[in-house]
XYZ file of C-alpha atoms in Angstrom:
372
model
C -115.023 11.225 0.708
C -113.377 8.703 2.983
C -115.107 5.823 1.205
C -113.836 7.130 -2.169
C -110.287 7.277 -0.836
C -110.533 3.745 0.529
C -111.917 2.548 -2.792
C -109.059 4.219 -4.659
C -106.465 2.626 -2.380
C -108.054 -0.790 -2.820
C -108.050 -0.315 -6.602
C -104.392 0.554 -6.567
C -103.566 -2.374 -4.276
C -105.422 -4.928 -6.378
C -103.924 -3.503 -9.593
C -100.381 -3.710 -8.255
C -100.868 -7.189 -6.794
C -102.413 -8.694 -9.937
C -99.827 -7.057 -12.181
C -96.874 -8.320 -10.109
C -98.330 -11.832 -9.910
C -98.943 -11.874 -13.671
C -95.375 -10.776 -14.414
C -94.068 -13.417 -11.990
C -96.102 -16.157 -13.684
C -94.880 -14.970 -17.100
C -91.243 -15.005 -15.990
C -91.555 -18.490 -14.495
C -93.250 -19.762 -17.668
C -90.542 -18.233 -19.876
C -87.772 -19.652 -17.727
C -89.247 -23.158 -17.971
C -90.022 -22.948 -21.687
C -86.974 -21.112 -22.971
C -84.455 -21.801 -20.183
C -83.595 -18.102 -20.051
C -80.982 -17.026 -17.471
C -82.595 -14.005 -15.867
C -79.496 -11.928 -15.300
C -78.244 -8.590 -16.587
C -77.678 -8.660 -20.314
C -79.727 -11.788 -21.019
C -82.895 -10.031 -22.184
C -83.463 -7.192 -24.609
C -86.497 -5.305 -25.929
C -86.676 -4.809 -29.700
C -89.155 -1.891 -29.508
C -88.506 -0.125 -26.187
C -90.389 2.999 -27.322
C -93.661 1.142 -26.646
C -92.858 1.484 -22.934
C -94.434 4.934 -23.080
C -97.792 3.191 -23.479
C -97.464 2.014 -19.874
C -98.289 5.570 -18.879
C -101.824 4.952 -20.166
C -102.992 2.461 -17.484
C -101.397 4.629 -14.788
C -103.252 7.723 -16.008
C -106.522 5.772 -16.171
C -106.222 4.698 -12.548
C -105.083 8.141 -11.368
C -107.871 9.971 -13.182
C -110.502 7.523 -11.969
C -109.423 7.859 -8.346
C -109.193 11.650 -8.574
C -112.607 12.361 -10.040
C -114.661 9.422 -8.833
C -115.889 11.131 -5.700
C -117.040 14.113 -7.787
C -118.736 12.242 -10.585
C -120.376 9.321 -8.816
C -123.795 9.791 -7.173
C -124.143 9.734 -3.394
C -126.888 8.715 -0.978
C -127.452 11.082 1.932
C -128.431 9.678 5.327
C -129.859 11.653 8.212
C -127.894 9.626 10.697
C -124.342 8.340 10.199
C -125.191 5.302 12.299
C -127.623 4.174 9.622
C -124.919 4.043 6.926
C -122.585 2.266 9.331
C -125.173 -0.472 9.898
C -125.402 -1.053 6.137
C -121.822 -2.362 6.138
C -119.660 -3.258 3.148
C -120.378 -6.368 1.142
C -117.746 -8.745 -0.235
C -118.639 -7.638 -3.752
C -117.845 -4.062 -2.845
C -114.426 -5.062 -1.568
C -113.681 -7.227 -4.588
C -115.005 -4.843 -7.244
C -111.590 -3.106 -7.627
C -110.256 -6.480 -8.810
C -111.880 -5.789 -12.180
C -109.988 -2.539 -12.568
C -106.789 -4.229 -11.440
C -107.217 -7.006 -13.993
C -107.928 -4.528 -16.781
C -104.941 -2.308 -16.080
C -102.613 -5.288 -15.570
C -103.793 -6.765 -18.870
C -103.051 -3.518 -20.683
C -99.594 -3.354 -19.096
C -98.811 -6.958 -20.108
C -99.898 -6.306 -23.694
C -97.626 -3.246 -23.778
C -94.689 -5.371 -22.575
C -95.454 -7.847 -25.371
C -95.464 -4.969 -27.883
C -92.011 -3.940 -26.640
C -90.688 -7.182 -28.166
C -88.933 -8.929 -25.250
C -86.219 -11.303 -26.458
C -83.788 -13.649 -24.758
C -80.153 -13.353 -25.815
C -78.276 -16.611 -26.300
C -74.566 -16.314 -27.075
C -73.199 -19.155 -29.237
C -69.528 -18.259 -28.881
C -68.715 -21.171 -26.564
C -70.315 -23.940 -28.613
C -67.821 -26.492 -29.920
C -68.635 -28.165 -33.230
C -66.812 -30.455 -35.616
C -66.072 -28.772 -38.934
C -63.675 -26.717 -41.001
C -63.238 -23.175 -42.278
C -64.041 -23.167 -45.991
C -64.094 -20.431 -48.631
C -65.993 -20.982 -51.893
C -64.328 -18.988 -54.673
C -66.647 -18.534 -57.667
C -65.807 -17.316 -61.163
C -68.118 -14.558 -62.476
C -66.313 -13.932 -65.747
C -68.438 -13.585 -68.871
C -67.299 -16.965 -70.206
C -69.387 -18.602 -67.441
C -72.468 -18.093 -69.600
C -71.259 -20.863 -71.924
C -73.918 -23.565 -72.332
C -71.800 -26.684 -72.652
C -72.928 -27.417 -69.078
C -76.715 -27.072 -68.880
C -78.412 -24.695 -68.447
C -75.079 -22.842 -68.485
C -71.863 -22.962 -66.503
C -72.829 -20.143 -64.162
C -76.321 -21.356 -63.226
C -75.135 -24.961 -62.826
C -72.293 -23.878 -60.536
C -74.658 -21.823 -58.343
C -77.083 -24.717 -57.949
C -74.416 -27.314 -57.149
C -72.632 -24.988 -54.705
C -75.911 -24.273 -52.846
C -76.530 -28.028 -52.508
C -72.968 -28.502 -51.279
C -73.444 -25.855 -48.562
C -76.511 -27.680 -47.241
C -74.433 -30.843 -46.825
C -71.871 -29.087 -44.587
C -73.995 -28.009 -41.576
C -71.097 -27.876 -39.104
C -68.656 -25.847 -41.204
C -68.009 -22.152 -41.238
C -68.287 -21.252 -44.912
C -67.629 -17.999 -46.733
C -67.674 -16.961 -50.378
C -65.470 -14.914 -52.708
C -66.451 -13.911 -56.254
C -64.045 -12.855 -58.950
C -63.798 -11.672 -62.515
C -61.323 -8.964 -63.478
C -60.798 -8.542 -59.703
C -61.904 -10.416 -56.553
C -64.370 -9.464 -53.814
C -65.747 -11.001 -50.619
C -69.385 -12.006 -51.036
C -69.748 -13.198 -47.438
C -67.194 -13.836 -44.659
C -67.050 -17.105 -42.747
C -70.448 -17.861 -41.266
C -72.600 -20.685 -39.947
C -75.728 -19.017 -41.352
C -75.832 -21.319 -44.365
C -79.307 -20.218 -45.372
C -78.140 -16.617 -45.849
C -75.045 -17.789 -47.714
C -77.030 -20.035 -50.064
C -79.471 -17.202 -50.764
C -76.620 -14.799 -51.544
C -75.083 -17.271 -53.988
C -78.370 -18.139 -55.724
C -79.091 -14.426 -56.212
C -75.733 -13.784 -57.931
C -75.909 -12.535 -61.497
C -73.238 -12.154 -64.155
C -72.365 -8.512 -64.622
C -72.499 -7.407 -60.968
C -68.693 -7.177 -61.171
C -66.403 -6.654 -64.157
C -66.358 -10.044 -65.904
C -63.877 -9.133 -68.640
C -61.036 -11.013 -67.037
C -60.156 -13.887 -64.700
C -58.058 -12.925 -61.658
C -57.407 -16.344 -60.134
C -54.443 -15.183 -58.038
C -56.380 -12.282 -56.553
C -59.332 -14.567 -55.813
C -57.164 -16.977 -53.814
C -55.510 -14.022 -52.047
C -58.867 -12.574 -50.912
C -60.001 -16.049 -49.779
C -56.783 -16.523 -47.768
C -57.382 -13.211 -46.051
C -60.649 -14.670 -44.763
C -58.835 -17.720 -43.363
C -56.317 -15.945 -41.159
C -57.692 -17.370 -37.878
C -54.746 -19.332 -36.420
C -56.975 -21.335 -34.039
C -58.625 -23.301 -36.853
C -56.535 -26.262 -37.957
C -58.484 -27.406 -41.036
C -58.879 -24.713 -43.703
C -59.641 -25.094 -47.387
C -60.505 -23.141 -50.533
C -62.654 -24.470 -53.368
C -61.739 -22.603 -56.554
C -64.362 -22.929 -59.292
C -63.366 -21.404 -62.641
C -63.602 -21.974 -66.388
C -60.639 -20.009 -67.669
C -56.977 -19.115 -67.540
C -55.683 -16.398 -65.216
C -55.292 -13.200 -67.258
C -55.890 -10.434 -64.713
C -54.970 -9.276 -61.206
C -51.755 -8.290 -59.429
C -51.125 -11.629 -57.694
C -50.026 -14.619 -59.777
C -51.847 -17.929 -59.152
C -48.589 -19.695 -58.260
C -47.713 -16.974 -55.791
C -51.163 -17.271 -54.207
C -50.773 -21.056 -53.990
C -47.474 -20.523 -52.182
C -49.212 -18.325 -49.626
C -51.883 -21.002 -49.191
C -49.253 -23.657 -48.547
C -47.559 -21.430 -45.957
C -50.891 -20.982 -44.186
C -51.645 -24.719 -44.355
C -54.702 -24.100 -46.534
C -55.653 -26.748 -49.084
C -56.771 -25.730 -52.568
C -59.434 -27.774 -54.355
C -59.560 -26.537 -57.944
C -62.397 -27.288 -60.368
C -62.097 -26.451 -64.073
C -65.390 -26.204 -65.977
C -64.991 -27.069 -69.663
C -62.492 -29.087 -71.664
C -61.598 -26.948 -74.699
C -60.828 -23.327 -75.488
C -63.844 -22.994 -77.751
C -67.398 -23.256 -76.501
C -70.918 -22.300 -77.514
C -72.566 -19.138 -76.209
C -76.107 -17.876 -76.428
C -76.380 -14.493 -78.135
C -80.102 -13.965 -77.683
C -83.386 -14.952 -79.310
C -84.382 -14.766 -82.957
C -87.584 -13.161 -84.236
C -89.230 -16.583 -83.994
C -88.134 -17.144 -80.375
C -85.312 -19.552 -81.225
C -82.067 -19.370 -79.217
C -79.193 -18.148 -81.406
C -75.845 -19.739 -80.619
C -72.359 -18.462 -81.278
C -68.843 -19.813 -80.803
C -66.455 -18.181 -78.345
C -62.783 -18.711 -77.598
C -61.903 -18.760 -73.905
C -58.458 -20.263 -73.169
C -58.237 -22.729 -70.294
C -55.165 -23.779 -68.314
C -55.701 -27.138 -66.606
C -51.985 -27.494 -65.837
C -52.031 -24.329 -63.741
C -55.011 -25.440 -61.634
C -53.539 -28.909 -61.224
C -50.238 -27.458 -60.003
C -51.977 -25.155 -57.524
C -53.884 -28.099 -56.020
C -50.802 -30.313 -55.808
C -48.742 -27.548 -54.216
C -51.203 -27.343 -51.299
C -51.976 -31.084 -50.961
C -55.435 -30.494 -52.419
C -57.119 -32.031 -55.468
C -57.841 -30.985 -59.047
C -61.046 -31.725 -60.982
C -62.093 -31.052 -64.563
C -65.775 -31.318 -65.433
C -67.699 -31.161 -68.692
C -71.292 -31.628 -67.481
C -73.567 -31.127 -64.510
C -73.123 -34.662 -63.207
C -69.356 -34.348 -63.310
C -69.584 -31.107 -61.343
C -71.717 -32.799 -58.689
C -69.310 -35.748 -58.473
C -66.362 -33.411 -57.959
C -68.075 -31.738 -55.008
C -68.949 -35.150 -53.553
C -65.266 -36.095 -53.776
C -64.309 -32.872 -52.031
C -66.813 -33.674 -49.273
C -65.066 -36.986 -48.651
C -61.609 -35.385 -48.680
C -62.305 -32.499 -46.313
C -61.026 -32.959 -42.775
C -62.734 -31.858 -39.600
C -61.574 -30.081 -36.453
C -63.036 -28.427 -33.376
C -64.152 -24.869 -34.105
C -66.147 -22.327 -32.122
C -69.554 -21.427 -33.457
C -69.719 -17.670 -32.911
C -72.845 -15.565 -33.044
C -75.946 -14.585 -31.115
C -79.452 -16.044 -31.267
C -82.501 -14.117 -30.079
C -85.534 -15.956 -28.692
C -88.962 -14.329 -28.801
C -90.553 -13.949 -25.343
C -93.689 -11.919 -26.080
C -96.185 -14.814 -26.086
C -96.440 -15.362 -22.283
C -97.039 -11.638 -21.691
C -99.553 -11.387 -24.519
C -101.314 -14.588 -23.467
C -101.680 -13.506 -19.838
C -102.860 -10.056 -20.919
C -105.597 -11.515 -23.102
C -106.580 -13.986 -20.370
C -106.943 -11.170 -17.819
C -109.084 -9.133 -20.221
C -111.325 -12.156 -20.757
C -111.655 -12.800 -17.008
C -112.360 -9.110 -16.376
C -115.133 -9.098 -18.977
C -116.553 -12.358 -17.596
C -116.544 -11.045 -14.024
C -118.144 -7.738 -15.010
C -120.973 -9.500 -16.859
C -121.680 -12.173 -14.212
C -120.324 -11.694 -10.698
C -120.228 -7.890 -10.596
C -123.069 -7.140 -12.967
C -124.852 -3.881 -12.229
C -128.662 -4.136 -12.051
C -130.799 -1.120 -12.904
């Protein structure tokens, strides 16, 4: 009975020691690899419910220690002195190491399953860039095919390329038709913004109208941060303003008061343009003529009023050149890159857990192998 108790205490001691050493090694490795500040609030667990699995190794050890003396066979000696002379071998003392390694490995794997992550705040990072809102026309006239493959698809593709060339800017997007809506507020996650723009489809908002004034008003509302010096709006449209409760000139006045530059791009050169109205029975594209009034003078005046620039394009190359010109004209200023980045920390715990399981299996099959 006493030997069983001693064995149980040794098992617990080895388990605790190996587990603590493994966690220490993992923390040191993480700190060197990820430069994680180990202080309150710097680490989170994505799946904390997995912590309940830690009860498993504890129950295994407790149950083993409780019932071992009842289940394991014993040798009876007529004299206690005889068993004392047999002594305890080094293997007997070290055998609990196997149990300690196994339980520690299970605990480390559970910690890995909990999804440990480092939390890196980006709010203090200073970068050179501007605050920019892309304002995109989703009126039905954007399906005109004078700019291949059509105005809408060409604008999405060119805008996505433009975003990739402005890595240091905070960029947002506003879409408009009969009314205007925020697609995405200012962000430095350009991949998410590009994806949102590429996935746009005509018809997701009411396209029977062109509310240019409302579009600029919604964009200005996203540029209200007084700490940013350089702010701009790129207005991409193919029509005249015929909807909304804010006039384009009034919106341009607000932009001037807020020191926001307007870069206006008009797609198309005439009121009439060709539209696709479906496929024929033989698979041929059927074209039709549509009348969509344009107002280049209005867009030119809005740009001039805010010290911006006006562009009119009639093909894909012209659209690309206009965005290149805007790139050269945009100023830069110091802005704060806000946000949080999470770093995955599960690999050191998982790696050490697997290594301990391997060593435990190796030791059980070689050093502590039981012979019949």
